[in-house]
mmCIF file of C-alpha atoms in Angstrom:
data_model
loop_
_atom_site.group_PDB
_atom_site.id
_atom_site.type_symbol
_atom_site.label_atom_id
_atom_site.label_comp_id
_atom_site.label_asym_id
_atom_site.label_seq_id
_atom_site.Cartn_x
_atom_site.Cartn_y
_atom_site.Cartn_z
ATOM 1 C CA MET A 1 23.308 -15.449 -50.550
ATOM 2 C CA LYS A 2 26.585 -13.962 -49.537
ATOM 3 C CA ASN A 3 29.147 -16.286 -47.969
ATOM 4 C CA ILE A 4 29.652 -15.437 -44.293
ATOM 5 C CA PRO A 5 32.988 -16.461 -42.806
ATOM 6 C CA PHE A 6 32.932 -19.453 -40.466
ATOM 7 C CA TYR A 7 34.480 -17.551 -37.517
ATOM 8 C CA THR A 8 31.651 -14.979 -37.656
ATOM 9 C CA ILE A 9 29.014 -17.694 -37.434
ATOM 10 C CA VAL A 10 30.843 -19.343 -34.524
ATOM 11 C CA THR A 11 31.204 -15.993 -32.706
ATOM 12 C CA ILE A 12 27.526 -15.149 -33.116
ATOM 13 C CA ASN A 13 26.560 -18.633 -31.981
ATOM 14 C CA LEU A 14 28.749 -18.347 -28.843
ATOM 15 C CA ILE A 15 27.290 -14.949 -28.006
ATOM 16 C CA LEU A 16 23.732 -16.264 -28.304
ATOM 17 C CA LYS A 17 24.532 -19.328 -26.157
ATOM 18 C CA ASN A 18 26.134 -17.087 -23.537
ATOM 19 C CA MET A 19 22.992 -14.916 -23.441
ATOM 20 C CA GLU A 20 20.830 -18.026 -22.916
ATOM 21 C CA ILE A 21 22.999 -19.076 -19.970
ATOM 22 C CA GLN A 22 22.763 -15.627 -18.376
ATOM 23 C CA VAL A 23 18.971 -15.599 -18.724
ATOM 24 C CA GLY A 24 18.823 -19.036 -17.127
ATOM 25 C CA LEU A 25 20.977 -17.885 -14.215
ATOM 26 C CA ALA A 26 18.705 -14.908 -13.573
ATOM 27 C CA LEU A 27 15.684 -17.124 -12.907
ATOM 28 C CA PRO A 28 14.878 -18.151 -9.322
ATOM 29 C CA PRO A 29 15.452 -21.770 -8.308
ATOM 30 C CA PRO A 30 12.477 -24.049 -9.071
ATOM 31 C CA GLN A 31 11.927 -24.934 -5.387
ATOM 32 C CA ASP A 32 11.138 -21.286 -4.486
ATOM 33 C CA ILE A 33 7.467 -20.534 -3.878
ATOM 34 C CA PRO A 34 6.227 -17.715 -6.163
ATOM 35 C CA GLU A 35 5.502 -14.391 -4.474
ATOM 36 C CA GLU A 36 1.929 -14.365 -5.789
ATOM 37 C CA ILE A 37 1.170 -17.500 -3.789
ATOM 38 C CA LEU A 38 2.904 -16.195 -0.667
ATOM 39 C CA ARG A 39 0.870 -12.960 -0.744
ATOM 40 C CA HIS A 40 -2.381 -14.905 -0.437
ATOM 41 C CA GLU A 41 -1.117 -17.283 2.231
ATOM 42 C CA VAL A 42 -2.960 -17.031 5.550
ATOM 43 C CA ILE A 43 -0.582 -16.456 8.440
ATOM 44 C CA THR A 44 -1.519 -18.809 11.265
ATOM 45 C CA GLU A 45 1.254 -18.033 13.717
ATOM 46 C CA GLY A 46 2.974 -15.031 15.189
ATOM 47 C CA ARG A 47 5.649 -14.129 17.718
ATOM 48 C CA SER A 48 5.051 -12.738 21.158
ATOM 49 C CA GLU A 49 6.085 -9.093 21.508
ATOM 50 C CA LEU A 50 7.104 -9.742 25.108
ATOM 51 C CA THR A 51 9.056 -13.007 24.977
ATOM 52 C CA GLY A 52 9.526 -13.704 21.256
ATOM 53 C CA GLU A 53 8.085 -17.219 21.462
ATOM 54 C CA VAL A 54 5.986 -18.632 18.624
ATOM 55 C CA LEU A 55 2.214 -18.379 19.230
ATOM 56 C CA ASN A 56 -0.728 -19.746 17.287
ATOM 57 C CA SER A 57 -3.351 -17.337 15.959
ATOM 58 C CA LEU A 58 -5.674 -17.612 18.994
ATOM 59 C CA GLU A 59 -2.874 -17.003 21.512
ATOM 60 C CA TYR A 60 -1.584 -14.100 19.415
ATOM 61 C CA ALA A 61 -5.042 -12.457 19.266
ATOM 62 C CA GLU A 62 -5.460 -12.856 23.039
ATOM 63 C CA MET A 63 -2.042 -11.323 23.663
ATOM 64 C CA GLN A 64 -2.830 -8.362 21.364
ATOM 65 C CA GLU A 65 -6.130 -7.766 23.154
ATOM 66 C CA LYS A 66 -4.448 -7.901 26.553
ATOM 67 C CA LEU A 67 -1.735 -5.458 25.456
ATOM 68 C CA SER A 68 -4.293 -3.068 23.938
ATOM 69 C CA ARG A 69 -6.112 -2.661 27.250
ATOM 70 C CA SER A 70 -4.373 0.097 29.162
ATOM 71 C CA SER A 71 -4.035 0.099 32.929
ATOM 72 C CA TYR A 72 -4.228 3.901 33.010
ATOM 73 C CA HIS A 73 -7.481 5.805 33.283
ATOM 74 C CA PRO A 74 -8.055 7.689 29.996
ATOM 75 C CA GLU A 75 -9.683 10.712 31.676
ATOM 76 C CA VAL A 76 -7.569 13.884 31.632
ATOM 77 C CA ASN A 77 -7.751 16.545 34.328
ATOM 78 C CA THR A 78 -10.203 19.331 33.400
ATOM 79 C CA LYS A 79 -7.680 22.064 34.286
ATOM 80 C CA LEU A 80 -5.181 20.513 31.911
ATOM 81 C CA LYS A 81 -7.815 20.298 29.149
ATOM 82 C CA HIS A 82 -8.622 23.990 29.660
ATOM 83 C CA LEU A 83 -4.915 24.918 29.556
ATOM 84 C CA VAL A 84 -4.406 23.020 26.280
ATOM 85 C CA PHE A 85 -7.484 24.744 24.839
ATOM 86 C CA LEU A 86 -6.095 28.175 25.775
ATOM 87 C CA LEU A 87 -2.704 27.324 24.276
ATOM 88 C CA LYS A 88 -4.346 26.333 21.000
ATOM 89 C CA ILE A 89 -6.259 29.625 20.909
ATOM 90 C CA ARG A 90 -3.028 31.520 21.641
ATOM 91 C CA LYS A 91 -1.247 29.690 18.811
ATOM 92 C CA MET A 92 -4.092 30.502 16.403
ATOM 93 C CA LEU A 93 -4.035 34.193 17.411
ATOM 94 C CA LYS A 94 -0.237 34.326 16.939
ATOM 95 C CA THR A 95 -0.637 33.187 13.358
ATOM 96 C CA ILE A 96 -3.240 35.897 12.698
ATOM 97 C CA ILE A 97 -1.639 38.674 14.760
ATOM 98 C CA PRO A 98 2.129 37.999 15.036
ATOM 99 C CA ILE A 99 2.762 40.964 17.393
ATOM 100 C CA LEU A 100 1.201 39.202 20.400
#
C-alpha cells in the first residue's frame, strides 16, 4: 500500500468529523414531538371567533352551530330571480351572437 502523508489523513479526518457535526446540528431537538404524531392528534379545544377565548370541543361546536344559523330569511324576491334569469340568458346570447 502506498504511504499517504500524515497531513492528508488528518485533513480527511477533520472534514469527516465536521460533516458529522453538521448532520447532528440539522436534526430537531429530542424534546420535539414528531409531525407524524401531531397529525393524528385529536384537537379538543378551539378559540372563539368572536372573543378569542379558549373553548372546549362542545362549546366550540355549539358556537359554530349558532353562527351558522342566519337571521336573514333565505327567500329571494321573485322579481329579482326573474331579472337574474334574464341577465343570464342575455349573457349566453351575447357569447353566441356578439352583435347584440
